[in-house]
Tab-separated table of C-alpha atoms and ligand atoms in Angstrom:
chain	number	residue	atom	x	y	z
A	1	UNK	CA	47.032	340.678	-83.150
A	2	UNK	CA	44.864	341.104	-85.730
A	3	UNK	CA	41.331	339.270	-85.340
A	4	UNK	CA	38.602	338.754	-87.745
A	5	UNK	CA	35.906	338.973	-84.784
A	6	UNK	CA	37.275	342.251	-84.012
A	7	UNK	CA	36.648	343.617	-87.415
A	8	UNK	CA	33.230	342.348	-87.600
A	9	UNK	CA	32.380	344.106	-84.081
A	10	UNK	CA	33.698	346.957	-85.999
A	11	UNK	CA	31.348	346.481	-88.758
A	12	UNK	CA	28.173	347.086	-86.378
A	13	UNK	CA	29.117	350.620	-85.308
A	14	UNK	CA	27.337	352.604	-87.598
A	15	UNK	CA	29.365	354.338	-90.071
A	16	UNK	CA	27.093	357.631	-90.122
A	17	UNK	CA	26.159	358.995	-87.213
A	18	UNK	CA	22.198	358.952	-87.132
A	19	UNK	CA	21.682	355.172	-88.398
A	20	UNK	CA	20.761	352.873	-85.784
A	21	UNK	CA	21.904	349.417	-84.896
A	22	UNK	CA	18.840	347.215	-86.620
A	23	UNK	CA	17.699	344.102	-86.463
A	24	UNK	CA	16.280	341.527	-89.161
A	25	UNK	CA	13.510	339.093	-87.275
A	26	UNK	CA	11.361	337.093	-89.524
A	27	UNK	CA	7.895	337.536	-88.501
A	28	UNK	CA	7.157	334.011	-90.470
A	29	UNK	CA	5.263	333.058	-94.034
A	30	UNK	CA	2.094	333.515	-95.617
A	31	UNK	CA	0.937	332.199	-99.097
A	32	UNK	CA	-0.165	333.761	-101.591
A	33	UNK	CA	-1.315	336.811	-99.988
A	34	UNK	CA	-0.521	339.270	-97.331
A	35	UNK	CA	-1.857	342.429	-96.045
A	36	UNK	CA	-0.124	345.143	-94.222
A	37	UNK	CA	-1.788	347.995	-92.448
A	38	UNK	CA	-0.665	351.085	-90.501
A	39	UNK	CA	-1.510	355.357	-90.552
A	40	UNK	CA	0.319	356.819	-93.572
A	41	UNK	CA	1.977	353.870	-95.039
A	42	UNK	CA	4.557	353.920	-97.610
A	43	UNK	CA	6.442	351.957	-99.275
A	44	UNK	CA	10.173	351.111	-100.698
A	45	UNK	CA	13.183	348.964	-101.415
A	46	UNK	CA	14.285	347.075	-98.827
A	47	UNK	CA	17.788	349.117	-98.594
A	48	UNK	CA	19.063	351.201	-95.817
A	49	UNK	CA	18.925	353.971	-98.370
A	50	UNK	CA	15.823	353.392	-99.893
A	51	UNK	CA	13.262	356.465	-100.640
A	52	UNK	CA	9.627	356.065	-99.617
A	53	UNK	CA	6.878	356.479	-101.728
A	54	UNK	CA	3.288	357.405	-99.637
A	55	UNK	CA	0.392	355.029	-100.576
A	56	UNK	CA	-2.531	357.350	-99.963
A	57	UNK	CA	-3.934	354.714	-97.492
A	58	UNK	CA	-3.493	352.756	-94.107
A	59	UNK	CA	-3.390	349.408	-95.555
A	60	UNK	CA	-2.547	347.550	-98.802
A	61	UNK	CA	-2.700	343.724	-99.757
A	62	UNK	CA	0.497	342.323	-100.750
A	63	UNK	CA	-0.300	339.352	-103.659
A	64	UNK	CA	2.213	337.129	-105.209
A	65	UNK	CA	2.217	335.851	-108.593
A	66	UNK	CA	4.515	333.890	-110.809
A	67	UNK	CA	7.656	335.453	-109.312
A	68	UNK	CA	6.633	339.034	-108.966
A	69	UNK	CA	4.846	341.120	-106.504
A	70	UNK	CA	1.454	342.924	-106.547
A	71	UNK	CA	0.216	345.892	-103.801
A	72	UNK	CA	-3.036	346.039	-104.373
A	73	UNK	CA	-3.455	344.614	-107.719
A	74	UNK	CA	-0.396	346.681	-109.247
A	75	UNK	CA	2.772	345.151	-110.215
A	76	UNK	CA	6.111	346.080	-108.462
A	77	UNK	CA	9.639	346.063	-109.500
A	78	UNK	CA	11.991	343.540	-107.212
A	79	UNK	CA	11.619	340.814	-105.074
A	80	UNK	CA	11.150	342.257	-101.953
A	81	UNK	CA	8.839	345.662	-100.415
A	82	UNK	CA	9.622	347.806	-97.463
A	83	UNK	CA	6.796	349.638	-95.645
A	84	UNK	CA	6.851	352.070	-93.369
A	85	UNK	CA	4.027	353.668	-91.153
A	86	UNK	CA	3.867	357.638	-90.085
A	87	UNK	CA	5.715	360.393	-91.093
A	88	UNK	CA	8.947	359.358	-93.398
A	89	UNK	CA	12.108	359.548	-90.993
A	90	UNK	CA	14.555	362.129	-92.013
A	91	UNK	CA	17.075	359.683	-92.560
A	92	UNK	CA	15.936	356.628	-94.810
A	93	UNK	CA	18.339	354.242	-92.782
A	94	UNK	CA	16.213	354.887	-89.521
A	95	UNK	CA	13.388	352.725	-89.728
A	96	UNK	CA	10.202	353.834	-88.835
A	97	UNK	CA	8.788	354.596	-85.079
A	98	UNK	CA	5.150	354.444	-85.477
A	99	UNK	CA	3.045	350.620	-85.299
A	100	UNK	CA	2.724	348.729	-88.379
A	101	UNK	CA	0.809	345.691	-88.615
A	102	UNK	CA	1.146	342.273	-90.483
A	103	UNK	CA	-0.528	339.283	-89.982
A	104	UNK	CA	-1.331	338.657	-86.320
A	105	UNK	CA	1.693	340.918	-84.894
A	106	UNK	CA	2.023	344.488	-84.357
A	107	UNK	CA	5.695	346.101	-84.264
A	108	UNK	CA	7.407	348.981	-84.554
A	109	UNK	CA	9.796	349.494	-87.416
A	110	UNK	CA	9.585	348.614	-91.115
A	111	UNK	CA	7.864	345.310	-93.063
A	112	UNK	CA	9.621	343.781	-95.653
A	113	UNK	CA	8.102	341.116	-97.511
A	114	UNK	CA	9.843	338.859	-100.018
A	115	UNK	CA	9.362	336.420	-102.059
A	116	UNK	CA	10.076	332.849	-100.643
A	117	UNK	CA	10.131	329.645	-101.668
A	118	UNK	CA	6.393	329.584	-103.530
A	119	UNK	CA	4.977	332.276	-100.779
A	120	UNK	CA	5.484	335.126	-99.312
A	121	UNK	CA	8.278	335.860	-96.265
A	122	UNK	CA	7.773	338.906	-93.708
A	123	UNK	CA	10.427	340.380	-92.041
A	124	UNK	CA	10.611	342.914	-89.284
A	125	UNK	CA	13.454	345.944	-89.824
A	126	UNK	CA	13.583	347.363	-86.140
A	127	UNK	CA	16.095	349.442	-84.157
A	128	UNK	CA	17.805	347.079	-81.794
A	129	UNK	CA	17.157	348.950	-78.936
A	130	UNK	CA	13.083	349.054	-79.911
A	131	UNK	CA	13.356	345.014	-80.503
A	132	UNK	CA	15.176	344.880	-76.703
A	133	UNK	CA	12.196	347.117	-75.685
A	134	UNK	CA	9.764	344.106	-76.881
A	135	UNK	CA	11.772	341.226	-76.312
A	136	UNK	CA	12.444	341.749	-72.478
A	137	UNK	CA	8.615	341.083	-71.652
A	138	UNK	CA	8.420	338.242	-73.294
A	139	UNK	CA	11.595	336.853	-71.847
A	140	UNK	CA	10.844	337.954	-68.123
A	141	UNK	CA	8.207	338.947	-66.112
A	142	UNK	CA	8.130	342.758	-66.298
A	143	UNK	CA	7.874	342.931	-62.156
A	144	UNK	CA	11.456	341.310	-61.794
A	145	UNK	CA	13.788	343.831	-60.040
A	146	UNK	CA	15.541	346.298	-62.361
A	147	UNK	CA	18.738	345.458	-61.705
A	148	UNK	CA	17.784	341.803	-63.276
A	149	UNK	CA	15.880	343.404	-65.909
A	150	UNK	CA	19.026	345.409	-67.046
A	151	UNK	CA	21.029	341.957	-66.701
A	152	UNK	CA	18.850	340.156	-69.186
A	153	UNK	CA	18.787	343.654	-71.622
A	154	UNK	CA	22.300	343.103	-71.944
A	155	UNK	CA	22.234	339.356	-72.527
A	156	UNK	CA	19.950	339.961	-74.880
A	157	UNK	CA	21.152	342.377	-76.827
A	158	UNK	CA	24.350	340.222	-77.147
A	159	UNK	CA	22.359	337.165	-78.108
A	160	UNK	CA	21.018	339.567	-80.693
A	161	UNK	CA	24.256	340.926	-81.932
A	162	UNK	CA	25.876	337.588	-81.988
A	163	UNK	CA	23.410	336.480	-84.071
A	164	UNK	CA	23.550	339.305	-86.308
A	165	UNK	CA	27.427	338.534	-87.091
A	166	UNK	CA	26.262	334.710	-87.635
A	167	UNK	CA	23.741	335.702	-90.108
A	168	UNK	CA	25.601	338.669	-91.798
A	169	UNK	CA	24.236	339.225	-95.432
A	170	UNK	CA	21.443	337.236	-94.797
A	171	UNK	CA	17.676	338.345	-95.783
A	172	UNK	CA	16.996	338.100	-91.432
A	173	UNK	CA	18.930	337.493	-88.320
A	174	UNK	CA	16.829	335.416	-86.169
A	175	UNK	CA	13.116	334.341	-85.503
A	176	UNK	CA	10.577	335.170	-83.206
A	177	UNK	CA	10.149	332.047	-81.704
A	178	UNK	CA	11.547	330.367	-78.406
A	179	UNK	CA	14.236	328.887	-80.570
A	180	UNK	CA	15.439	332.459	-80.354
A	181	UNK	CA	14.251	334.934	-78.156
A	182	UNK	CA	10.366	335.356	-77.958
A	183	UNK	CA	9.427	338.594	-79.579
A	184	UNK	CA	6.016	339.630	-79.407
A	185	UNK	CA	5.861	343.136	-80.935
A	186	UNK	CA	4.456	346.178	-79.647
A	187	UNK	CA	1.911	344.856	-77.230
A	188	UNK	CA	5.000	343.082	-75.290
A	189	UNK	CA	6.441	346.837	-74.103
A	190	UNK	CA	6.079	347.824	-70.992
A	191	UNK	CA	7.941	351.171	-69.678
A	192	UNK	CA	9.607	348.848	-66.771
A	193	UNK	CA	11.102	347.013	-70.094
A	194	UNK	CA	12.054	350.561	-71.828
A	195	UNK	CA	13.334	351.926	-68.345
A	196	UNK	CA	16.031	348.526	-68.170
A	197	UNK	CA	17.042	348.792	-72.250
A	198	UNK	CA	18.021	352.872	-71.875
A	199	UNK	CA	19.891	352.666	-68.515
A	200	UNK	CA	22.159	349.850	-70.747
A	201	UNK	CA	22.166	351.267	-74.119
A	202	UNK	CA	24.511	349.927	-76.682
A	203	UNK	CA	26.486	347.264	-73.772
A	204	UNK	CA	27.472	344.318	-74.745
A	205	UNK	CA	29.329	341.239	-73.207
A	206	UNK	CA	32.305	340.411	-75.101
A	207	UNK	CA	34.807	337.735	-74.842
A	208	UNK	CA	38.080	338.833	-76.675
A	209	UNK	CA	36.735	341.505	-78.282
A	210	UNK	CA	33.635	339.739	-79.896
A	211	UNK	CA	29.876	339.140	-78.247
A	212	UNK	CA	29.651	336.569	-76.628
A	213	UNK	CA	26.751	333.825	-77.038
A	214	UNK	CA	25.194	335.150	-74.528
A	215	UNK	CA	22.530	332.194	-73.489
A	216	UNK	CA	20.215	332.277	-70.790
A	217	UNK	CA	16.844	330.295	-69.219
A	218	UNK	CA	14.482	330.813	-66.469
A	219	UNK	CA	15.641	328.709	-62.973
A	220	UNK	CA	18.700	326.504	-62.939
A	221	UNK	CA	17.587	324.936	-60.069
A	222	UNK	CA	20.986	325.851	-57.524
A	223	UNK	CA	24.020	325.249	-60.283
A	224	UNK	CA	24.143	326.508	-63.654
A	225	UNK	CA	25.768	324.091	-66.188
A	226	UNK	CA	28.227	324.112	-68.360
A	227	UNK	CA	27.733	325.276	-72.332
A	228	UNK	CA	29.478	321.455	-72.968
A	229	UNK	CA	27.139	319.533	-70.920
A	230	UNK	CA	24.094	321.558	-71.509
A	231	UNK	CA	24.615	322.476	-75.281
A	232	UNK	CA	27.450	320.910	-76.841
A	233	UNK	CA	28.629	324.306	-76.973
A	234	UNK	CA	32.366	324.602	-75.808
A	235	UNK	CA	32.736	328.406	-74.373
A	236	UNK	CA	35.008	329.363	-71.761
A	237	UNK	CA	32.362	331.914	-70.340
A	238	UNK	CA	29.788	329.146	-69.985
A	239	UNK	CA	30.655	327.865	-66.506
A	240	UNK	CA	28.751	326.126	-64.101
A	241	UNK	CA	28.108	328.450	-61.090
A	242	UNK	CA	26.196	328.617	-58.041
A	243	UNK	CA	23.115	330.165	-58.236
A	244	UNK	CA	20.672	331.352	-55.797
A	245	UNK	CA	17.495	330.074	-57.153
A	246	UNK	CA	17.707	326.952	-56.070
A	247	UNK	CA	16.264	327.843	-52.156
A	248	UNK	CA	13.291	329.527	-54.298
A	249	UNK	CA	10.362	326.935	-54.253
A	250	UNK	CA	9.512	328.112	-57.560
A	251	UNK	CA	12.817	326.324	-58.788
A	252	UNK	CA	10.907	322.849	-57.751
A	253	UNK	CA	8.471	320.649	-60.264
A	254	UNK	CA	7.059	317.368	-60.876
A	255	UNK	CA	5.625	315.006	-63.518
A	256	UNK	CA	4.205	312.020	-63.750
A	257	UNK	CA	4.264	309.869	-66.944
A	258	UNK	CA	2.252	306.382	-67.885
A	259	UNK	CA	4.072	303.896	-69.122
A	260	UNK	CA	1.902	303.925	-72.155
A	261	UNK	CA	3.221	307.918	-72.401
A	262	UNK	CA	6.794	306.833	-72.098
A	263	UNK	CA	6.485	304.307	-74.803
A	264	UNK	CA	4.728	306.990	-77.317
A	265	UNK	CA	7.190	309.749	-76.448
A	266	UNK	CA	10.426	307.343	-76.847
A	267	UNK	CA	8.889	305.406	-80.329
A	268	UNK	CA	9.708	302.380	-79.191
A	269	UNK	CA	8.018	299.184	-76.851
A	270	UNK	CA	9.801	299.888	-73.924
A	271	UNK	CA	9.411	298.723	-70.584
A	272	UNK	CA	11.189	301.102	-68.974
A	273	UNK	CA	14.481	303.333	-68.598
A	274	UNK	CA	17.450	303.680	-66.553
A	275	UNK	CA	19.673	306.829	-65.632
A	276	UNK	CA	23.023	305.719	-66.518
A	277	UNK	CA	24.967	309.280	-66.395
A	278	UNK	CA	24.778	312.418	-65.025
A	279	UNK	CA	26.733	315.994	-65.222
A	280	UNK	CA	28.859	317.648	-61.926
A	281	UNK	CA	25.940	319.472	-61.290
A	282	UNK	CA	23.731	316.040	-60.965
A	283	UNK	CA	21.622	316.757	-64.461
A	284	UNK	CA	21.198	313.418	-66.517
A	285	UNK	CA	23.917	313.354	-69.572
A	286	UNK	CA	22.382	309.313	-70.441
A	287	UNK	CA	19.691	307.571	-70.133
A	288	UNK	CA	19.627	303.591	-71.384
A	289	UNK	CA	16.229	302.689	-72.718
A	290	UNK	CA	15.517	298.813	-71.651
A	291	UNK	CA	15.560	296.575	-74.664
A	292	UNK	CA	17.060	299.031	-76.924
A	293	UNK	CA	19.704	301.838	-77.643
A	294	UNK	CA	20.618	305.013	-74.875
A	295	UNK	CA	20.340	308.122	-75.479
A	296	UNK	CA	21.648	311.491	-74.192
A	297	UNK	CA	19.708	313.622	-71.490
A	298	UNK	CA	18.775	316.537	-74.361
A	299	UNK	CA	16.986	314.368	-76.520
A	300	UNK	CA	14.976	312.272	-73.831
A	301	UNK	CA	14.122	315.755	-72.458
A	302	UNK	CA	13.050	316.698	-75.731
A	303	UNK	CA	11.424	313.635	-76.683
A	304	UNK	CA	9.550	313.436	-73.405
A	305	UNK	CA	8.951	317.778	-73.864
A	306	UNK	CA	10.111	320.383	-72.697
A	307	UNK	CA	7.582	321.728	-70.645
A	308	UNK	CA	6.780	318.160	-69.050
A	309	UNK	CA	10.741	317.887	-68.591
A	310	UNK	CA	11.024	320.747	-67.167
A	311	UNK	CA	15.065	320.930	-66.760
A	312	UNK	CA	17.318	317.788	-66.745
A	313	UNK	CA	18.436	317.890	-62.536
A	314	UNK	CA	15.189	315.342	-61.578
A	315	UNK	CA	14.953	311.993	-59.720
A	316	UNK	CA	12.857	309.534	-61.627
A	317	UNK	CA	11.059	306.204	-59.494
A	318	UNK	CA	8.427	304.169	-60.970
A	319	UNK	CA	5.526	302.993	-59.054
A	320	UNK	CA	2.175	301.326	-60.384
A	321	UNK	CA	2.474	301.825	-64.160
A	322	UNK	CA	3.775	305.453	-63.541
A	323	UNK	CA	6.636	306.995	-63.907
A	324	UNK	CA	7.363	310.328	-61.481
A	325	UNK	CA	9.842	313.100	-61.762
A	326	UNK	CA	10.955	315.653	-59.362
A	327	UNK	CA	13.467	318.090	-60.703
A	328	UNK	CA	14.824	321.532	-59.608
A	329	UNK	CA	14.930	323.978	-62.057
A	330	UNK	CA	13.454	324.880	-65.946
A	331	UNK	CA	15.366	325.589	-69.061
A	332	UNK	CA	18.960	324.230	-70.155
A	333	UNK	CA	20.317	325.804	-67.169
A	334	UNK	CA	23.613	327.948	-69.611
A	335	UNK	CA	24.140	331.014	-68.715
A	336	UNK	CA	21.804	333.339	-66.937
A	337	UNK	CA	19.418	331.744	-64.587
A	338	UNK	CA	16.493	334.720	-64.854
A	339	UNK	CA	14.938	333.731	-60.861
A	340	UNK	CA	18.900	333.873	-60.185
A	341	UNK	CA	19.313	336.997	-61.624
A	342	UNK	CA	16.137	338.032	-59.230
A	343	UNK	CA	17.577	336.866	-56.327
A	344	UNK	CA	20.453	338.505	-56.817
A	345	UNK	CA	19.127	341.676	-57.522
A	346	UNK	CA	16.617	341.394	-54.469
A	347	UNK	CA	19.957	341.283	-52.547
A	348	UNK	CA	20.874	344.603	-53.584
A	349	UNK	CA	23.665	343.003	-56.619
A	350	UNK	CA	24.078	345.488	-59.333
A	351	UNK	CA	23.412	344.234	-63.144
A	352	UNK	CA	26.856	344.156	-64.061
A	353	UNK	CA	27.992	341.890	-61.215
A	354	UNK	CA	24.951	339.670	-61.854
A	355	UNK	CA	26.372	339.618	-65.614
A	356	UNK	CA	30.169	338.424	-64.187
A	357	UNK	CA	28.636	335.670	-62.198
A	358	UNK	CA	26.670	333.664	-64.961
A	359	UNK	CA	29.378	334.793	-67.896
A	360	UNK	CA	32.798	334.357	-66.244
A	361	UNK	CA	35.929	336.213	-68.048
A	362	UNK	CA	33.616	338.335	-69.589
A	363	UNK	CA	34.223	341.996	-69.952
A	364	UNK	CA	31.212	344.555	-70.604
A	365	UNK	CA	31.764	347.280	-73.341
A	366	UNK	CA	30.063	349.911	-74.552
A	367	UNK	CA	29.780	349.476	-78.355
A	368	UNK	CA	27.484	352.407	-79.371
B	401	LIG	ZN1	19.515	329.645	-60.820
């Protein structure tokens, strides 16, 4: 049968054989002005293609004005600049190896910045397998066993790939916040981080033929939940499972929360709240506010916050004006549970196995 996904996994095997998967992350705005600094930069279009032109100098200010683009003073052609620090790769399509700087981050790869909106947009061009590299030590701490570490390469690089479909044709991928994955540059590497992303180059988890969303959190608290009930998302792979994490005391919090607290976070005078549903894995899916409307367990986590809240499997009683929580677990709980994933691992489970028990029916491929 013929399948659309299929074709687009297609479409990220690189057609010549030294380009590199890359990734588009959007390093965030700036108005008016932006400078961008690293040894022997150059500059270009941003195409795969494009040739480099040396600027004679480590760093250059980027200016807009009107709708055009200044380095240094100097008009340029376009609405959008590629630079590139070191030595000009062989092939223009590889971006570049050595650390460029913008703003407050340091990366490897190429800058691009655009015009946007009435500023300026910045936007990191980086081999997917540097970006892994990065992204693993911001996602988990870089003394987790390296069977879990090669676990949440893989997850990650899927998240990243399935993102990269979603977004095709678009100026970047994803963003370098939590809302993504949290990607920190070049100061986030750490060889335990490049050790995990080379023993799994190019895998992916697929689920008929395409990546999967490939979600994931830190401690699900004993069960992992289902993509439905933790994120409206409806994917067979997304199962709730039993998880190890859960004996960990690590998995345990607490909170406490005034009354006055609850009213501010909820926006209304409440005098309280009730827990009117939960999930098969005991997280609340409702909470009825007294005197006015209910609402689901995601937004009175959010509205509450996230870090206060830590996961949505708590006990709530109220004593003396205060409200207080104990809850197993932090994060949405889909997918990989990271401490899990440790636990596992400490118990001699390979990464692949660790992979089949938070995505279910998934198969692992190799795709470069
Ligand atoms: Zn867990």
């Amino acid at each position: 049968m013929w399948r659309p996904v299929a074709l687009l996994l297609l479409l990220l095997v690189p057609l010549r054989a030294p380009a590199v998967e890359t990734m588009r992350i959007a390093m965030g705005d700036a108005q008016g002005e932006v400078r961008v600094s690293g040894k022997g930069l150059s500059f270009g279009s941003d195409t795969e293609d494009a040739a480099f032109t040396p600027l004679q100098q480590d760093g250059v200010v980027v200016r807009r004005r009107g709708s055009r683009l200044e380095l240094n003073g100097a008009p340029v052609i376009g609405s959008a600049v590629r630079f590139r620090a070191g030595v000009e790769s062989s092939d223009a399509g590889t971006p570049g190896d050595s650390a460029i700087r913008a703003r407050d981050m340091e990366v490897r790869g190429d800058v691009v910045v655009r015009l946007y909106k009435d500023g300026l947009q910045l936007i990191n061009v980086i081999a997917l397998e540097d970006y892994l590299a990065a992204v693993l030590g911001s996602e988990m701490p870089v003394s987790f066993p390296s069977e879990a570490l090669k676990a949440q390469a893989v997850a990650a690089r899927t998240y990243a790939l399935q993102k990269k479909l979603e977004a095709y044709g678009a100026p970047f991928h994803m963003g370098s916040s939590v809302l993504h994955q949290v990607y920190g540059g070049l100061n986030r590497e750490d060889p335990r981080t490049r050790a995990a992303v080379v023993a799994t180059r190019g895998e992916v988890l697929t689920y008929e033929l395409a990546p999967i969303e490939a979600y994931f959190h830190a401690s699900c608290g004993g069960h992992t939940e289902s993509g439905w009930d933790s994120l409206q998302r409806d994917l067979p792979y997304l199962k709730a499972v039993e998880c190890p994490c859960g004996r960990l005391p690590a998995s345990r919090w607490s909170a406490t929360v005034s009354d006055a607290e609850l009213r501010a976070a909820l926006g209304q005078p409440t005098e309280g709240f009730r827990v009117t549903g939960r999930t098969s894995t005991h997280r609340v899916s409702r909470v009825s506010v007294a005197g006015g409307a209910s609402v689901d367990g995601a937004q009175f986590r959010r509205k509450l916050g996230y870090t206060k809240l830590k996961s949505l499997d708590f006990d709530v009683e109220h004593t003396q004006g205060k409200w207080h929580f104990t809850g197993r677990g932090y994060g949405h709980g889909a997918g990989l549970c990271q401490w899990g994933a440790k636990a596992l691992a400490d118990g001699g489970m390979s990464y692949r196995d660790i992979l089949l028990h938070y995505y279910p029916d998934t198969e692992l491929q190799q795709l470069y």
